[in-house]
Amino acid sequence: MQTQQADSQVMMQNDQSIPDRKWWKEAVFYQIYPRSFKDSNGDGVGDIKGIISKLDYIKKLGVDAVWLNPIYASPNYDNGYDISDYQSIMTEFGTMDDFNKMLKGFHDRKIKVIMDLVVNHCSSNHKWFKEARKSRSSKYYNYFHWWPAENGVPPKRISFFDENANGWKYNKETNSYYLHYFAAQQPDLNWENPVLRQEIYKMMRFWLDKGIDGFRMDAIAFISKDIKFPLLPPEYNGNWAHYYANGPFLHDYIKEMNTEVLSKYDVATVAEAEGSVEKVIKFVDPANHELNMAYHFEGVELGYLPNVYKRVDPNGYNLLEFKHIYSKWDSAFSVKGWGTIYLGNHDQPRMLTRWGNDTPEFREVSSKMLTTFILSMRATPYYYFGDELGMNNIKFDKIDDYNDIELLTNYMQVKQKGGDLKRFMEDMKISSRDNGRTPFQWNTSENAGFTTGTPWLKINPNYKYINVESEEADSNSTLNYFKKMVGLRKNNLTLIYGSYHMVDENNPDVYAYTRELNGNRYLVVLNFKPRVSILTVSFKYDHLDLEINNYPDKPRLNDEHELILKPYQSVIYKVSK
Ligand code: NOJ
């Protein structure tokens, strides 16, 4: 088996038949939320030394790269997405020396590291803003967006994280309002100012020169604004993100960033992109010389009720729509650029609760089914830490248990309007971001082996049976399934580059597709329902050889070429003609 694997790796490395091969297309990325990964000093907060102590765990997963959420100095109003010094490390996370050791530790294990680049806004504690807010004549004033108070009240801009939903905040010393799309502690940077842009490029070079392997670009679609701040057109009511994103000079700025910085390094970049296919593709169209990969929101936004804050449709999501969305994005990226695939991250609830089924009966099988999906699509997988264990939403009952600024400010809004707070709390059990941020579950000891102190966010009590130690010992665990699935993807260029075609497209219960390259063909079959479902294999074949299965028993294939699948069953077959 080992030799076979080694052989296929050599073959893969040498395969020149595929145009434009890139390491970041072939990599499986593992996202680490450092605050919740592993605490080394008992303060209840994960840290860099904690990550260093678990490098071998990450290596054993088989992943090729990690994306680290922000680890820069920050007062943590938005857990590191409010940066007060881009070139130093958050005190709670450690020191620059720790960072250097961690980077080396990853690189020694042949794992690449990409970091968050958060440059739509900084922290109100950043030196730039502290100086800017003192006087209109400060050299930093123009690093931010201001509305002079003598011009009256600024045109309405909604903030995503403000209890009054107001995106402008009055600053007395300058008698002007500053813009903040996110919290008031996250003033928006003024990309119109070339001096600011150069500061950012310099900072990027600082990290790239240290040897990091790329950036995940936070809220990048928001950096360019119409600075005349016209009144918002009514058609965008309720969809502010859409209105704010993709401003007039966005692609000029990113092209400039590419020329000045990115083009000089062999790195991976991924845009947190907002908007339609046409808008998102612009970031990654090679002809534009901007970024490498983009992730869209259309998938994770499916299944919410309109005009209510994060209320998931009680009837669940429609699998046909799900299939349509992912197929649409596959086909867009097959022409230009390259996509990503994810179902969970630090801004999402746990994928198992949201997209699978976290009841004891179906927890493991549905988790494995979702893993099979993420690792068999034509796009770079961004797999969120903890999903390999089948972690699920914690579903807090009390508002005091929550930490997330987005949730807390939205709670205040509902409260101020006399809205239904009980309903809000129920909605948050399914959709809130803190569900995806609870500490990682290492073992059965107190606090799941995450910390010896008091964890910054409560730990899911199910750590007693969902944890690394127990799952490593169980050959049938979701953790071991994840490793197997990573191995399967990495040893098959077909699963990475192969063309994608849906099978039995209108099947409302089963998502199935083939992946095909140079005469090799795989069939991926995913039953998304908690019941037996049937797939009609609508193409001609000689044999179907099972490569992976999340059940001990094979699906039954009847004479009508129908596959009978158990609840949430997922299989991948090698197809021979
Ligand atoms: C997107 C990040 O992923 C999220 O966590 C953050 O709150 C906002 N951008 C603001 O930086």
mmCIF file of N, CA and C in Angstrom, residues 433-497:
data_model
loop_
_atom_site.group_PDB
_atom_site.id
_atom_site.type_symbol
_atom_site.label_atom_id
_atom_site.label_comp_id
_atom_site.label_asym_id
_atom_site.label_seq_id
_atom_site.Cartn_x
_atom_site.Cartn_y
_atom_site.Cartn_z
ATOM 1 N N ARG A 433 -21.717 32.558 15.000
ATOM 2 C CA ARG A 433 -20.295 32.290 14.731
ATOM 3 C C ARG A 433 -19.606 31.603 15.913
ATOM 4 N N ASP A 434 -20.050 31.907 17.143
ATOM 5 C CA ASP A 434 -19.376 31.297 18.295
ATOM 6 C C ASP A 434 -19.500 29.776 18.296
ATOM 7 N N ASN A 435 -20.526 29.262 17.639
ATOM 8 C CA ASN A 435 -20.643 27.799 17.542
ATOM 9 C C ASN A 435 -19.418 27.180 16.882
ATOM 10 N N GLY A 436 -18.828 27.948 15.979
ATOM 11 C CA GLY A 436 -17.652 27.430 15.269
ATOM 12 C C GLY A 436 -16.355 27.805 15.970
ATOM 13 N N ARG A 437 -16.449 28.472 17.116
ATOM 14 C CA ARG A 437 -15.222 28.971 17.752
ATOM 15 C C ARG A 437 -14.924 28.312 19.088
ATOM 16 N N THR A 438 -15.763 27.377 19.521
ATOM 17 C CA THR A 438 -15.500 26.758 20.826
ATOM 18 C C THR A 438 -14.179 25.995 20.749
ATOM 19 N N PRO A 439 -13.498 25.890 21.904
ATOM 20 C CA PRO A 439 -12.160 25.279 21.866
ATOM 21 C C PRO A 439 -12.132 23.851 21.324
ATOM 22 N N PHE A 440 -11.011 23.554 20.751
ATOM 23 C CA PHE A 440 -10.749 22.249 20.144
ATOM 24 C C PHE A 440 -10.746 21.177 21.233
ATOM 25 N N GLN A 441 -11.185 19.993 20.857
ATOM 26 C CA GLN A 441 -11.366 18.924 21.836
ATOM 27 C C GLN A 441 -10.276 17.862 21.670
ATOM 28 N N TRP A 442 -9.295 17.940 22.558
ATOM 29 C CA TRP A 442 -8.116 17.076 22.411
ATOM 30 C C TRP A 442 -8.276 15.711 23.070
ATOM 31 N N ASN A 443 -8.857 15.712 24.279
ATOM 32 C CA ASN A 443 -8.974 14.428 25.004
ATOM 33 C C ASN A 443 -10.077 14.520 26.044
ATOM 34 N N THR A 444 -10.159 13.531 26.909
ATOM 35 C CA THR A 444 -11.285 13.490 27.865
ATOM 36 C C THR A 444 -10.952 14.187 29.175
ATOM 37 N N SER A 445 -9.743 14.738 29.308
ATOM 38 C CA SER A 445 -9.398 15.374 30.583
ATOM 39 C C SER A 445 -10.149 16.692 30.711
ATOM 40 N N GLU A 446 -10.041 17.305 31.881
ATOM 41 C CA GLU A 446 -10.794 18.529 32.128
ATOM 42 C C GLU A 446 -10.525 19.567 31.029
ATOM 43 N N ASN A 447 -11.546 20.279 30.622
ATOM 44 C CA ASN A 447 -11.446 21.266 29.543
ATOM 45 C C ASN A 447 -10.912 20.675 28.234
ATOM 46 N N ALA A 448 -11.191 19.419 28.054
ATOM 47 C CA ALA A 448 -10.881 18.735 26.790
ATOM 48 C C ALA A 448 -9.398 18.770 26.431
ATOM 49 N N GLY A 449 -8.555 19.030 27.446
ATOM 50 C CA GLY A 449 -7.118 19.115 27.175
ATOM 51 C C GLY A 449 -6.746 20.387 26.432
ATOM 52 N N PHE A 450 -7.701 21.314 26.324
ATOM 53 C CA PHE A 450 -7.405 22.569 25.609
ATOM 54 C C PHE A 450 -6.623 23.515 26.498
ATOM 55 N N THR A 451 -7.018 23.598 27.776
ATOM 56 C CA THR A 451 -6.355 24.526 28.691
ATOM 57 C C THR A 451 -6.401 23.970 30.102
ATOM 58 N N THR A 452 -5.458 24.445 30.934
ATOM 59 C CA THR A 452 -5.538 24.092 32.357
ATOM 60 C C THR A 452 -6.262 25.211 33.099
ATOM 61 N N GLY A 453 -6.547 26.304 32.397
ATOM 62 C CA GLY A 453 -7.240 27.433 33.031
ATOM 63 C C GLY A 453 -8.720 27.423 32.689
ATOM 64 N N THR A 454 -9.301 28.636 32.685
ATOM 65 C CA THR A 454 -10.719 28.744 32.333
ATOM 66 C C THR A 454 -10.810 29.131 30.868
ATOM 67 N N PRO A 455 -11.420 28.299 30.046
ATOM 68 C CA PRO A 455 -11.431 28.607 28.607
ATOM 69 C C PRO A 455 -12.167 29.909 28.306
ATOM 70 N N TRP A 456 -11.679 30.648 27.317
ATOM 71 C CA TRP A 456 -12.255 31.961 26.984
ATOM 72 C C TRP A 456 -13.701 31.827 26.484
ATOM 73 N N LEU A 457 -14.024 30.653 25.927
ATOM 74 C CA LEU A 457 -15.377 30.367 25.458
ATOM 75 C C LEU A 457 -15.637 28.937 25.927
ATOM 76 N N LYS A 458 -16.887 28.696 26.359
ATOM 77 C CA LYS A 458 -17.151 27.364 26.923
ATOM 78 C C LYS A 458 -16.844 26.241 25.932
ATOM 79 N N ILE A 459 -16.464 25.117 26.503
ATOM 80 C CA ILE A 459 -16.129 23.948 25.689
ATOM 81 C C ILE A 459 -17.366 23.063 25.575
ATOM 82 N N ASN A 460 -17.574 22.524 24.407
ATOM 83 C CA ASN A 460 -18.739 21.657 24.206
ATOM 84 C C ASN A 460 -18.600 20.418 25.103
ATOM 85 N N PRO A 461 -19.606 20.184 25.972
ATOM 86 C CA PRO A 461 -19.496 19.048 26.911
ATOM 87 C C PRO A 461 -19.349 17.699 26.201
ATOM 88 N N ASN A 462 -19.654 17.649 24.933
ATOM 89 C CA ASN A 462 -19.507 16.344 24.256
ATOM 90 C C ASN A 462 -18.041 15.987 23.978
ATOM 91 N N TYR A 463 -17.121 16.803 24.536
ATOM 92 C CA TYR A 463 -15.698 16.458 24.355
ATOM 93 C C TYR A 463 -15.386 15.112 24.999
ATOM 94 N N LYS A 464 -16.263 14.663 25.891
ATOM 95 C CA LYS A 464 -16.017 13.371 26.563
ATOM 96 C C LYS A 464 -15.963 12.236 25.537
ATOM 97 N N TYR A 465 -16.672 12.389 24.441
ATOM 98 C CA TYR A 465 -16.575 11.332 23.413
ATOM 99 C C TYR A 465 -16.161 11.846 22.042
ATOM 100 N N ILE A 466 -16.222 13.184 21.830
ATOM 101 C CA ILE A 466 -15.707 13.715 20.555
ATOM 102 C C ILE A 466 -14.374 14.383 20.858
ATOM 103 N N ASN A 467 -13.303 13.699 20.618
ATOM 104 C CA ASN A 467 -11.979 14.282 20.898
ATOM 105 C C ASN A 467 -10.910 13.500 20.130
ATOM 106 N N VAL A 468 -9.770 14.125 19.992
ATOM 107 C CA VAL A 468 -8.687 13.544 19.185
ATOM 108 C C VAL A 468 -8.257 12.173 19.719
ATOM 109 N N GLU A 469 -8.019 12.130 21.040
ATOM 110 C CA GLU A 469 -7.455 10.900 21.592
ATOM 111 C C GLU A 469 -8.360 9.694 21.318
ATOM 112 N N SER A 470 -9.660 9.868 21.590
ATOM 113 C CA SER A 470 -10.575 8.732 21.359
ATOM 114 C C SER A 470 -10.643 8.404 19.875
ATOM 115 N N GLU A 471 -10.644 9.436 19.058
ATOM 116 C CA GLU A 471 -10.833 9.182 17.620
ATOM 117 C C GLU A 471 -9.584 8.614 16.958
ATOM 118 N N GLU A 472 -8.437 8.965 17.507
ATOM 119 C CA GLU A 472 -7.216 8.369 16.927
ATOM 120 C C GLU A 472 -7.216 6.865 17.142
ATOM 121 N N ALA A 473 -7.809 6.463 18.288
ATOM 122 C CA ALA A 473 -7.792 5.041 18.630
ATOM 123 C C ALA A 473 -8.886 4.244 17.910
ATOM 124 N N ASP A 474 -9.774 4.936 17.233
ATOM 125 C CA ASP A 474 -10.908 4.248 16.607
ATOM 126 C C ASP A 474 -10.758 4.311 15.088
ATOM 127 N N SER A 475 -10.500 3.151 14.477
ATOM 128 C CA SER A 475 -10.200 3.169 13.041
ATOM 129 C C SER A 475 -11.396 3.662 12.217
ATOM 130 N N ASN A 476 -12.571 3.643 12.831
ATOM 131 C CA ASN A 476 -13.775 4.026 12.108
ATOM 132 C C ASN A 476 -14.203 5.479 12.385
ATOM 133 N N SER A 477 -13.347 6.243 13.065
ATOM 134 C CA SER A 477 -13.761 7.583 13.510
ATOM 135 C C SER A 477 -13.833 8.577 12.355
ATOM 136 N N THR A 478 -14.478 9.703 12.596
ATOM 137 C CA THR A 478 -14.519 10.751 11.568
ATOM 138 C C THR A 478 -13.104 11.273 11.310
ATOM 139 N N LEU A 479 -12.299 11.312 12.368
ATOM 140 C CA LEU A 479 -10.911 11.779 12.201
ATOM 141 C C LEU A 479 -10.152 10.874 11.229
ATOM 142 N N ASN A 480 -10.250 9.563 11.437
ATOM 143 C CA ASN A 480 -9.525 8.658 10.543
ATOM 144 C C ASN A 480 -10.114 8.664 9.136
ATOM 145 N N TYR A 481 -11.410 8.918 9.051
ATOM 146 C CA TYR A 481 -12.031 9.020 7.733
ATOM 147 C C TYR A 481 -11.477 10.254 7.007
ATOM 148 N N PHE A 482 -11.365 11.354 7.737
ATOM 149 C CA PHE A 482 -10.830 12.577 7.128
ATOM 150 C C PHE A 482 -9.427 12.324 6.568
ATOM 151 N N LYS A 483 -8.587 11.662 7.367
ATOM 152 C CA LYS A 483 -7.206 11.405 6.905
ATOM 153 C C LYS A 483 -7.216 10.545 5.633
ATOM 154 N N LYS A 484 -8.116 9.565 5.630
ATOM 155 C CA LYS A 484 -8.200 8.679 4.468
ATOM 156 C C LYS A 484 -8.634 9.471 3.227
ATOM 157 N N MET A 485 -9.578 10.347 3.447
ATOM 158 C CA MET A 485 -10.123 11.132 2.341
ATOM 159 C C MET A 485 -9.062 12.117 1.814
ATOM 160 N N VAL A 486 -8.287 12.692 2.736
ATOM 161 C CA VAL A 486 -7.191 13.586 2.307
ATOM 162 C C VAL A 486 -6.218 12.784 1.446
ATOM 163 N N GLY A 487 -5.890 11.575 1.905
ATOM 164 C CA GLY A 487 -4.964 10.714 1.152
ATOM 165 C C GLY A 487 -5.510 10.415 -0.234
ATOM 166 N N LEU A 488 -6.791 10.138 -0.300
ATOM 167 C CA LEU A 488 -7.395 9.803 -1.590
ATOM 168 C C LEU A 488 -7.298 10.986 -2.550
ATOM 169 N N ARG A 489 -7.619 12.164 -2.064
ATOM 170 C CA ARG A 489 -7.543 13.343 -2.942
ATOM 171 C C ARG A 489 -6.117 13.582 -3.394
ATOM 172 N N LYS A 490 -5.202 13.499 -2.440
ATOM 173 C CA LYS A 490 -3.835 13.883 -2.785
ATOM 174 C C LYS A 490 -3.152 12.892 -3.715
ATOM 175 N N ASN A 491 -3.681 11.680 -3.763
ATOM 176 C CA ASN A 491 -3.072 10.701 -4.669
ATOM 177 C C ASN A 491 -3.809 10.578 -5.984
ATOM 178 N N ASN A 492 -4.713 11.479 -6.244
ATOM 179 C CA ASN A 492 -5.497 11.409 -7.473
ATOM 180 C C ASN A 492 -5.645 12.791 -8.094
ATOM 181 N N LEU A 493 -4.826 13.022 -9.101
ATOM 182 C CA LEU A 493 -4.952 14.325 -9.776
ATOM 183 C C LEU A 493 -6.347 14.501 -10.357
ATOM 184 N N THR A 494 -7.009 13.376 -10.633
ATOM 185 C CA THR A 494 -8.364 13.456 -11.183
ATOM 186 C C THR A 494 -9.303 14.151 -10.197
ATOM 187 N N LEU A 495 -9.128 13.858 -8.901
ATOM 188 C CA LEU A 495 -10.009 14.505 -7.917
ATOM 189 C C LEU A 495 -9.666 15.989 -7.752
ATOM 190 N N ILE A 496 -8.493 16.368 -8.182
ATOM 191 C CA ILE A 496 -8.100 17.776 -8.067
ATOM 192 C C ILE A 496 -8.474 18.536 -9.343
ATOM 193 N N TYR A 497 -8.001 18.006 -10.485
ATOM 194 C CA TYR A 497 -8.159 18.780 -11.724
ATOM 195 C C TYR A 497 -9.276 18.276 -12.640
#
